Coordinates of C-alpha atoms in Angstrom, one line a residue:
M293 CA 18.7 -19.6 -20.3
A294 CA 18.2 -15.8 -19.8
K295 CA 14.5 -14.4 -19.7
S296 CA 13.4 -12.1 -22.8
F297 CA 12.5 -8.7 -22.1
T298 CA 8.9 -9.5 -23.0
Q299 CA 9.0 -12.3 -20.4
N300 CA 10.7 -9.7 -17.7
M301 CA 7.7 -6.9 -18.4
S302 CA 5.6 -10.2 -18.0
W303 CA 6.8 -11.0 -14.6
L304 CA 6.6 -7.4 -13.5
H305 CA 3.0 -6.5 -14.5
T306 CA 1.8 -9.9 -13.1
W307 CA 3.7 -9.4 -9.6
S308 CA 3.4 -6.1 -8.8
G309 CA -0.4 -6.0 -10.6
L310 CA -1.4 -8.4 -7.9
F311 CA -0.2 -6.8 -4.6
F312 CA 0.0 -3.3 -5.3
G313 CA -3.5 -3.7 -7.0
W314 CA -5.1 -4.6 -3.7
L315 CA -4.3 -1.1 -3.1
L316 CA -4.9 0.8 -5.9
V317 CA -8.5 -0.7 -6.7
P318 CA -9.6 0.6 -3.5
I319 CA -7.7 4.0 -4.5
F320 CA -9.3 4.4 -8.2
I321 CA -12.6 3.5 -6.3
T322 CA -12.3 6.4 -3.6
G323 CA -10.8 8.8 -6.3
S324 CA -13.2 8.6 -8.9
I325 CA -16.3 9.4 -6.1
C326 CA -14.3 12.5 -4.8
V327 CA -14.5 13.8 -8.4
Y328 CA -17.7 15.0 -6.7
W329 CA -16.6 15.4 -3.1
F330 CA -18.0 18.7 -3.3
E331 CA -21.7 17.8 -4.2
I332 CA -21.6 14.7 -1.6
S333 CA -20.5 17.5 1.1
V334 CA -23.3 19.8 0.4
W335 CA -25.7 16.6 -0.3
A336 CA -24.0 15.8 3.5
R337 CA -25.4 18.7 4.9
P338 CA -29.3 19.2 5.4
E339 CA -29.0 22.7 5.9
N340 CA -27.5 23.7 2.6
H341 CA -30.4 22.2 0.2
V342 CA -32.7 25.0 0.1
M343 CA -30.4 28.1 0.7
R344 CA -30.1 31.2 -1.1
E345 CA -26.9 33.0 -1.2
A346 CA -26.9 36.5 0.1
E347 CA -25.2 39.3 -1.4
P348 CA -21.1 39.5 -1.2
A349 CA -21.3 42.8 0.5
A350 CA -23.9 41.8 3.2
L351 CA -22.0 38.6 3.9
V352 CA -18.8 40.8 4.4
E353 CA -20.5 42.5 7.0
F354 CA -21.9 40.3 8.8
S355 CA -18.8 38.2 8.8
E356 CA -16.6 41.7 10.1
A357 CA -19.1 41.7 12.9
Y358 CA -19.1 38.1 13.9
L359 CA -15.0 38.1 14.0
K360 CA -15.1 41.0 16.1
K361 CA -17.6 40.0 18.6
T362 CA -15.8 36.1 18.5
A363 CA -11.9 37.1 18.2
P364 CA -11.4 40.8 18.7
D365 CA -7.8 40.2 20.3
S366 CA -7.0 37.8 17.1
R367 CA -3.9 38.6 14.9
F368 CA -5.1 36.8 11.8
W369 CA -9.0 36.9 10.2
K370 CA -10.1 34.6 7.3
I371 CA -13.6 35.0 5.2
G372 CA -14.1 32.4 2.8
L373 CA -16.7 33.6 0.8
P374 CA -19.2 31.3 -1.3
A375 CA -17.4 32.2 -4.7
T376 CA -14.4 30.8 -3.4
N377 CA -16.4 27.6 -4.7
A378 CA -19.4 27.4 -5.9
R379 CA -19.9 24.0 -5.6
D380 CA -19.7 24.6 -2.5
P381 CA -21.5 27.7 -1.2
I382 CA -20.6 27.9 2.4
L383 CA -19.2 30.9 4.2
Y384 CA -16.0 29.9 5.8
L385 CA -14.7 31.8 8.8
S386 CA -11.3 31.4 10.8
W387 CA -8.8 33.0 13.0
M388 CA -6.4 32.5 15.1
D389 CA -6.9 31.9 18.6
K390 CA -5.3 33.0 22.1
Q391 CA -3.1 29.6 21.7
G392 CA -1.8 30.5 17.8
K393 CA -4.2 27.5 16.3
L394 CA -7.2 28.2 13.9
A395 CA -10.3 28.0 14.5
R396 CA -12.8 27.8 12.1
A397 CA -16.3 28.6 11.9
Q398 CA -19.0 28.0 9.1
F399 CA -22.3 29.7 7.9
N400 CA -25.0 29.1 5.5
A401 CA -24.3 31.8 2.6
D402 CA -28.4 33.2 3.0
G403 CA -27.3 36.3 5.2
S404 CA -29.8 34.6 7.7
G405 CA -26.0 34.2 9.9
D406 CA -27.3 30.5 11.2
P407 CA -24.5 28.3 11.5
I408 CA -23.7 24.9 9.8
R409 CA -24.4 22.6 12.8
T410 CA -24.2 18.9 10.8
D411 CA -20.8 17.4 12.2
T412 CA -20.0 15.8 8.8
I413 CA -16.9 15.1 6.9
G414 CA -18.9 14.4 3.9
G415 CA -17.3 13.6 0.6
R416 CA -13.6 14.5 2.3
F417 CA -13.3 11.1 3.3
F418 CA -13.2 9.9 0.0
V419 CA -10.4 12.5 -0.9
N420 CA -8.1 11.9 2.0
F421 CA -8.6 8.1 1.9
H422 CA -7.2 8.3 -2.4
Y423 CA -4.0 10.2 -1.4
I424 CA -3.3 8.9 2.3
L425 CA -5.6 5.6 3.4
N426 CA -7.3 7.2 5.8
D427 CA -8.3 10.7 7.3
L428 CA -5.5 11.6 9.3
P429 CA -3.9 14.8 8.8
R430 CA -0.8 14.2 5.9
Q431 CA 1.6 15.3 8.3
K432 CA 1.1 12.9 10.8
N433 CA 0.2 10.3 7.9
S434 CA 3.4 10.0 6.5
I435 CA 3.5 6.2 5.8
G436 CA -0.2 6.2 4.1
L437 CA 1.4 9.0 1.7
L438 CA 4.5 7.0 0.7
L439 CA 2.5 3.5 0.2
V440 CA 0.3 5.6 -2.3
G441 CA 3.3 7.4 -3.6
A442 CA 4.8 3.7 -4.5
A443 CA 1.7 2.1 -5.6
S444 CA 1.6 5.6 -8.2
I445 CA 4.9 4.5 -9.0
V446 CA 3.9 0.7 -9.8
F447 CA 0.9 1.5 -11.4
L448 CA 3.1 3.5 -14.2
A449 CA 4.7 0.4 -14.5
G450 CA 2.3 -1.4 -15.0
V451 CA 0.9 0.7 -17.8
I452 CA 4.1 0.6 -19.6
S453 CA 4.7 -3.1 -18.9
G454 CA 1.0 -4.0 -19.6
V455 CA 1.6 -2.3 -23.5
V456 CA 4.7 -4.4 -23.7
V457 CA 3.4 -7.5 -23.0
H458 CA 0.0 -7.6 -25.0
K459 CA 1.9 -6.9 -28.1
R460 CA -1.9 -7.8 -29.5
I461 CA -3.2 -5.1 -27.4
F462 CA -4.9 -2.9 -30.2
K463 CA -5.9 -5.6 -32.4
D464 CA -7.6 -7.7 -29.2
F465 CA -9.2 -4.4 -28.1
F466 CA -11.7 -4.8 -31.5
T467 CA -12.1 -8.2 -30.7
F468 CA -13.9 -8.1 -27.6
R469 CA -16.2 -11.3 -26.8
P470 CA -18.5 -11.0 -24.0
Q471 CA -20.5 -14.9 -24.7
A472 CA -17.0 -16.9 -25.1
K473 CA -16.8 -19.8 -23.8
S474 CA -14.2 -19.5 -22.1
R475 CA -14.5 -17.0 -19.0
Q476 CA -10.7 -16.6 -18.9
R477 CA -11.3 -15.3 -22.7
T478 CA -14.0 -12.9 -22.0
W479 CA -12.1 -11.2 -19.0
L480 CA -9.1 -10.8 -21.0
D481 CA -10.8 -9.0 -23.7
A482 CA -12.4 -7.0 -20.8
H483 CA -9.0 -6.3 -19.1
N484 CA -7.9 -5.0 -22.5
V485 CA -10.9 -2.6 -24.0
L486 CA -10.2 -1.1 -20.3
S487 CA -6.6 -0.9 -20.6
V488 CA -6.9 1.0 -24.3
L489 CA -10.2 3.0 -24.2
P490 CA -9.0 5.2 -21.3
L491 CA -5.2 4.9 -21.4
P492 CA -4.3 8.5 -21.3
F493 CA -6.6 9.1 -18.7
H494 CA -4.7 6.5 -16.4
F495 CA -1.1 7.8 -17.4
L496 CA -2.3 11.5 -16.9
I497 CA -4.5 10.8 -13.5
V498 CA -1.4 9.2 -11.5
L499 CA 1.6 11.3 -13.3
T500 CA -0.3 14.4 -11.9
G501 CA -1.6 13.4 -8.9
M502 CA 2.1 12.3 -7.9
A503 CA 3.5 15.9 -9.9
Y504 CA 0.9 17.7 -7.4
L505 CA 2.4 15.7 -4.1
C506 CA 6.2 16.2 -5.4
Y507 CA 7.0 18.6 -2.2
A508 CA 5.4 15.5 -0.1
Y509 CA 7.7 12.9 -1.7
I510 CA 10.8 14.3 -2.0
P511 CA 11.2 17.0 1.0
S512 CA 15.2 17.9 0.4
G513 CA 13.8 20.7 -1.4
I514 CA 11.8 22.5 1.0
A515 CA 14.8 20.9 3.2
T516 CA 17.0 22.9 1.6
L517 CA 15.4 26.3 0.2
Y518 CA 13.1 26.8 3.3
K519 CA 14.7 25.2 6.3
G520 CA 12.0 22.4 6.4
S521 CA 9.4 24.6 6.4
E522 CA 6.5 23.5 4.4
P523 CA 3.8 26.5 5.1
A524 CA 7.3 28.8 3.8
F525 CA 7.3 27.2 1.0
R526 CA 3.5 27.2 -0.2
V527 CA 3.8 30.7 0.6
S528 CA 6.3 30.9 -2.2
A529 CA 4.5 28.4 -4.6
D530 CA 1.3 28.1 -3.9
F531 CA 0.2 31.4 -2.6
S532 CA -2.0 29.6 0.2
Q533 CA -3.6 32.2 2.5
D534 CA -4.0 29.7 5.5
S535 CA -0.2 29.3 5.3
E536 CA 0.2 33.1 5.1
L537 CA -0.7 34.0 8.6
V538 CA 1.5 37.0 10.3
D539 CA 4.4 38.6 11.1
P540 CA 5.4 37.6 14.5
A541 CA 6.6 41.2 15.5
K542 CA 4.5 42.8 17.9
A543 CA 2.0 45.0 16.7
T544 CA 1.0 48.1 18.0
P545 CA -2.7 48.5 19.1
G546 CA -4.5 50.8 17.4
P547 CA -8.2 51.0 15.5
I548 CA -9.2 50.5 12.1
A549 CA -11.3 53.9 11.2
P550 CA -14.7 53.7 11.3
N551 CA -14.8 54.5 6.9
L552 CA -12.5 51.4 6.5
A553 CA -15.1 48.6 7.0
L554 CA -14.6 45.5 5.4
A555 CA -17.7 45.5 3.4
L556 CA -16.6 49.3 2.2
L557 CA -13.1 47.8 1.0
H558 CA -14.6 44.7 -0.5
D559 CA -16.7 46.9 -3.1
R560 CA -13.2 49.2 -3.9
A561 CA -11.7 45.9 -4.7
V562 CA -14.5 44.5 -6.8
A563 CA -15.1 47.8 -8.5
G564 CA -11.6 48.1 -9.2
E565 CA -8.3 46.4 -8.7
L566 CA -9.8 43.0 -8.9
R567 CA -12.3 43.7 -11.5
P568 CA -13.9 41.9 -13.1
E569 CA -13.0 39.3 -10.3
V570 CA -15.3 38.5 -8.0
M571 CA -14.2 38.1 -4.7
G572 CA -13.2 34.9 -2.9
Y573 CA -11.1 35.7 -0.1
I574 CA -10.6 38.2 2.3
V575 CA -7.5 38.0 4.8
V576 CA -6.9 40.6 7.6
R577 CA -4.0 40.7 9.3
D578 CA -3.1 42.6 12.8
P579 CA -6.4 43.4 13.0
G580 CA -7.4 46.6 14.6
R581 CA -3.8 47.9 15.5
A582 CA -2.0 50.3 13.6
N583 CA -0.2 48.0 11.5
A584 CA -3.1 46.4 10.0
V585 CA -3.3 44.7 6.3
V586 CA -6.5 43.9 4.8
E587 CA -5.9 41.7 1.3
M588 CA -8.6 40.7 -1.2
F589 CA -8.6 37.4 -3.2
G590 CA -10.3 37.0 -6.4
A591 CA -12.4 34.3 -6.4
H592 CA -11.0 30.8 -8.2
R593 CA -11.6 30.9 -11.8
Q594 CA -13.1 27.8 -13.8
G595 CA -10.7 26.0 -15.8
I596 CA -7.3 24.6 -15.6
F597 CA -6.1 27.8 -14.0
I598 CA -7.6 27.1 -10.7
T599 CA -6.3 29.6 -8.7
N600 CA -4.6 32.5 -10.8
S601 CA -6.6 35.7 -9.4
P602 CA -6.0 38.7 -8.6
R603 CA -5.2 40.4 -5.0
V604 CA -4.9 44.0 -3.5
A605 CA -3.4 44.4 -0.2
F606 CA -5.1 47.4 1.2
D607 CA -3.7 49.5 4.5
G608 CA -6.3 48.6 7.2
V609 CA -6.0 52.0 8.6
S610 CA -6.0 54.4 5.8
G611 CA -7.3 52.6 3.3
R612 CA -4.2 53.3 0.7
V613 CA -3.4 50.0 -2.0
I614 CA 0.3 49.3 -0.4
R615 CA 0.3 46.4 -3.2
A616 CA -1.9 44.4 -6.5
M617 CA -0.8 41.6 -8.2
H618 CA -2.5 40.1 -11.2
A619 CA 0.1 37.8 -11.8
R620 CA 1.6 34.8 -10.2
P621 CA 5.5 32.8 -9.9
P622 CA 5.6 30.2 -12.7
I623 CA 5.8 27.1 -10.4
S624 CA 2.1 28.8 -9.0
E625 CA 1.0 28.5 -12.8
T626 CA 2.4 25.3 -13.8
W627 CA 0.7 23.6 -10.3
D628 CA -2.3 25.0 -11.2
V629 CA -2.0 23.2 -14.3
I630 CA -1.3 20.1 -12.7
A631 CA -4.0 20.4 -10.2
G632 CA -6.8 21.3 -12.6
L633 CA -6.0 18.2 -15.0
H634 CA -5.9 15.4 -11.5
M635 CA -9.4 17.2 -10.1
A636 CA -11.0 18.0 -12.7
F637 CA -11.3 21.6 -12.1
F638 CA -11.9 22.4 -15.8
G639 CA -15.1 21.8 -18.6
G640 CA -17.7 21.4 -15.8
G641 CA -20.2 18.6 -15.1
L642 CA -19.4 16.4 -18.4
M643 CA -15.9 16.5 -17.6
R644 CA -16.4 14.7 -13.9
L645 CA -18.7 13.0 -15.7
L646 CA -16.1 11.8 -17.8
Y647 CA -13.1 11.1 -14.9
L648 CA -15.8 9.6 -12.8
V649 CA -16.5 7.2 -15.7
S650 CA -12.7 6.8 -16.6
G651 CA -11.8 6.3 -12.7
V652 CA -14.1 3.4 -12.5
A653 CA -12.7 2.0 -15.8
G654 CA -8.8 1.7 -14.6
A655 CA -10.6 0.5 -11.1
V656 CA -12.5 -2.6 -13.4
M657 CA -9.0 -2.9 -15.3
M658 CA -7.0 -3.9 -12.5
A659 CA -9.6 -6.1 -10.9
T660 CA -10.0 -8.2 -14.0
G661 CA -6.6 -8.5 -14.6
Q662 CA -6.8 -9.5 -10.3
L663 CA -9.1 -12.0 -11.4
L664 CA -7.1 -13.4 -14.0
F665 CA -4.8 -13.8 -12.4
T666 CA -6.3 -16.1 -10.2
I667 CA -8.3 -18.6 -12.7
K668 CA -5.1 -18.9 -14.7
R669 CA -2.8 -19.8 -11.7
R670 CA -5.4 -21.6 -10.0
E671 CA -5.9 -24.1 -12.8
Q672 CA -1.6 -24.4 -13.0
A673 CA -1.6 -24.7 -9.4
V674 CA 0.4 -28.5 -8.8
S675 CA 0.7 -28.3 -5.0
P676 CA -1.6 -28.1 -1.8
A677 CA 0.6 -24.9 -0.7
A678 CA -0.1 -23.5 -4.0
E679 CA -4.1 -24.0 -4.1
R680 CA -4.1 -22.2 -0.6
F681 CA -2.2 -19.2 -1.6
Y682 CA -4.5 -19.0 -4.6
A683 CA -7.5 -19.4 -2.0
I684 CA -6.1 -16.6 0.3
V685 CA -5.7 -14.3 -3.1
D686 CA -9.3 -15.2 -4.0
R687 CA -10.5 -13.9 -1.0
I688 CA -8.3 -10.8 -0.8
N689 CA -9.2 -10.0 -4.4
V690 CA -13.3 -9.9 -3.3
A691 CA -12.5 -8.1 -0.3
T692 CA -10.5 -5.1 -1.7
M693 CA -13.0 -4.8 -4.4
A694 CA -16.4 -5.4 -3.9
G695 CA -15.7 -4.8 -0.3
A696 CA -14.0 -1.3 -1.0
C697 CA -17.6 -0.8 -2.8
F698 CA -19.7 -2.0 0.1
A699 CA -17.7 0.2 2.5
C700 CA -18.2 3.5 0.2
I701 CA -21.7 2.7 0.6
A702 CA -21.7 1.8 4.1
H703 CA -20.2 5.7 5.0
L704 CA -22.9 7.0 2.8
W705 CA -25.7 5.6 4.9
A706 CA -23.9 6.6 7.9
I707 CA -24.2 10.3 7.0
R708 CA -27.6 9.7 6.5
L709 CA -28.6 8.1 9.6
L710 CA -26.0 8.9 12.2
P711 CA -27.7 11.3 14.8
F712 CA -27.1 15.0 14.0
E713 CA -26.8 15.8 17.8
M714 CA -24.2 12.4 17.9
A715 CA -20.3 13.5 19.6
G716 CA -17.8 12.7 17.4
R717 CA -20.7 12.2 14.7
A718 CA -18.1 12.9 11.6
A719 CA -15.0 10.5 13.4
W720 CA -18.1 7.6 13.6
E721 CA -19.0 8.5 9.7
V722 CA -15.1 7.4 9.2
N723 CA -15.8 4.3 11.6
V724 CA -18.5 2.9 9.9
F725 CA -16.7 2.5 6.8
W726 CA -13.6 0.8 8.8
F727 CA -15.8 -1.7 10.4
A728 CA -18.1 -2.2 6.8
W729 CA -14.6 -3.0 5.3
A730 CA -13.4 -5.3 8.4
L731 CA -16.8 -7.1 7.9
A732 CA -16.3 -7.4 4.2
F733 CA -13.1 -9.4 5.1
L734 CA -14.4 -11.6 7.6
H735 CA -17.2 -12.3 4.8
A736 CA -14.8 -13.2 2.2
A737 CA -12.6 -15.0 4.6
L738 CA -15.5 -17.4 5.4
R739 CA -17.4 -18.1 2.3
P740 CA -16.6 -19.9 -0.8
P741 CA -15.4 -16.8 -3.1
K742 CA -18.0 -17.0 -6.1
A743 CA -20.7 -16.3 -3.6
A744 CA -18.3 -13.9 -1.3
W745 CA -18.6 -11.9 -4.7
V746 CA -22.2 -12.0 -5.4
E747 CA -23.3 -11.4 -2.3
Q748 CA -21.0 -8.3 -1.4
L749 CA -21.8 -6.6 -4.9
A750 CA -25.5 -7.6 -3.8
A751 CA -25.4 -6.2 -0.4
T752 CA -23.9 -2.7 -2.4
A753 CA -26.2 -3.0 -4.6
V754 CA -28.9 -3.0 -2.5
L755 CA -27.6 -0.3 -0.1
C756 CA -27.0 2.1 -3.4
V757 CA -30.7 1.5 -4.5
F758 CA -32.2 2.5 -1.2
L759 CA -29.7 5.4 -0.5
P760 CA -32.1 8.1 -2.1
V761 CA -35.5 6.7 0.1
L762 CA -33.4 7.8 3.5
G763 CA -33.3 11.2 2.2
Y764 CA -37.2 10.9 3.6
L765 CA -35.8 10.8 7.1
V766 CA -33.9 14.1 6.6
P767 CA -35.0 17.5 6.6
N768 CA -35.2 19.1 2.9
S769 CA -33.4 16.1 1.5
G770 CA -36.1 13.8 -0.3
L771 CA -34.9 13.3 -3.7
L772 CA -38.3 13.9 -5.4
D773 CA -38.4 17.3 -3.7
M774 CA -34.9 18.2 -4.6
I775 CA -35.5 17.7 -8.1
A776 CA -38.4 19.6 -7.8
R777 CA -37.2 22.8 -6.9
G778 CA -34.2 22.1 -9.5
D779 CA -31.3 21.3 -6.7
W780 CA -29.8 19.0 -9.3
K781 CA -26.6 19.3 -7.5
T782 CA -27.8 17.3 -4.5
A783 CA -30.1 15.0 -6.0
G784 CA -27.4 14.1 -8.3
V785 CA -25.8 12.3 -5.6
D786 CA -29.2 10.2 -5.2
L787 CA -29.3 9.7 -8.8
A788 CA -25.7 8.3 -9.1
S789 CA -26.2 6.5 -6.5
L790 CA -29.0 4.8 -7.8
G791 CA -27.3 4.3 -11.2
C792 CA -24.6 2.5 -9.7
G793 CA -27.1 0.0 -7.8
L794 CA -28.5 -0.9 -10.5
F795 CA -25.3 -1.5 -12.4
I796 CA -23.4 -3.8 -9.7
G797 CA -26.9 -5.5 -9.4
W798 CA -26.4 -6.5 -12.9
M799 CA -22.8 -7.6 -11.8
A800 CA -23.8 -9.3 -9.2
L801 CA -26.5 -11.5 -11.2
L802 CA -24.1 -11.9 -14.3
L803 CA -21.5 -13.3 -11.7
S804 CA -24.1 -15.3 -9.8
G805 CA -24.3 -17.6 -12.9
E806 CA -27.9 -17.3 -13.6
R807 CA -27.6 -16.1 -17.2
L808 CA -24.3 -18.0 -18.1
P809 CA -24.3 -21.2 -20.7
R810 CA -23.9 -24.0 -18.2
A811 CA -20.6 -24.7 -20.0
A812 CA -19.5 -20.9 -18.8
R813 CA -20.4 -21.5 -15.0
K814 CA -18.2 -24.6 -14.9
S815 CA -15.5 -22.6 -15.8
S816 CA -16.7 -19.5 -13.5
L817 CA -15.2 -16.4 -13.0
V818 CA -13.9 -17.0 -9.3
G819 CA -14.9 -20.4 -8.6
A820 CA -17.2 -22.5 -6.6

């Protein structure tokens, strides 16, 4: 007898959700965290915690002097001013070295000229894991990118099939029964609530993520129109300054006129062509040569149109305006909207908080679905082989959900505890994440599932609660000190960790069965 459409959707929803859920839950967890990755990066650099920004013109003057001294023969300079991203107030300098590669340096934006010495990946690791599953460059990690893309497609299919399968889903949304005698009923209700309430967000966040990286998932367009050159595509579609380097033709040497100092051009651009914009980037092509070009980019605007800012280019010798652009191609505008929606570059702190809560809800929704599968199927197991399979599923559930949370907080502990002078410190911050996650898998394999759930969640809660204490071991990073000087950007990371620790600790207590009725303990969430 042929299966109905609903039965086929149920099969798709169940089995695709099981296997890809092991990947999607960590992706959602890290994606939720990386909404605040700029704040985490500032939190990870103690020398930034008491910094006050200098005037932009003074920073431009310092940058020009540094680049002239460090890379006088370079074909390309780039100055990233703090206004580029108010959430990450760092002065970024980059230049092309003699081997044709980009070299970089970072400085405090207080005008002191002090370099950023903390070797840390900060919150960037959460971003990298979220879309490529590690911290390797995307171009060298196509497998991770494709796995995340496949998981995203499965998630969208799961959202649609879930609505089809759960015919009473909207009715059940209003009948949440946390004290039901059947733990399966309680977790099904939780799954329904967390599916319906943030349903538009779940669909939007995954769809925009795939659309933003469409050129990487479907590279045939770049191969056809740009002869396989991704930098050429970025110049056309994204106005990417890093990709827009220099004309390979040989340049004629010739000094830039003294009255064309970058600080003066900066003031001209801000007062004239870019008004009322704040300067974001300055790009100098062929500095010190007769064909030098100085290009000024307005800072990113706050909103969905995150990079729709004007730019003006000056002749590096005469100071004549070569071109001024106040509009961008439609593809760039579209890409801005997609990026802004996916990365919460609009709405301020309240919108980022909403994204964080919705992302966590998505992770918990998938986690409850995984657990429902295990509870139901384990009770229906008819052979020793089936029982062994569901025992393995039980343990993988623990490691990919509670274990992923444990690994994330272990990464933040590594940022705080690793010696600042340690060689390869940033790499070791990432290594600690993988070691902690491997330990979670080992622990889940050796312990009964219920005990593993409680112990891993409890360990995560302890690490979250005590993370703010570690700030007193690091200069300028004590929680109360940061609050006293109004440094809520960095204090917020510690406060969020404290709040998460209390919530996860409550979950561990709940799952331990200490607060459940005796009948409920016998049909516990994950079994003994």
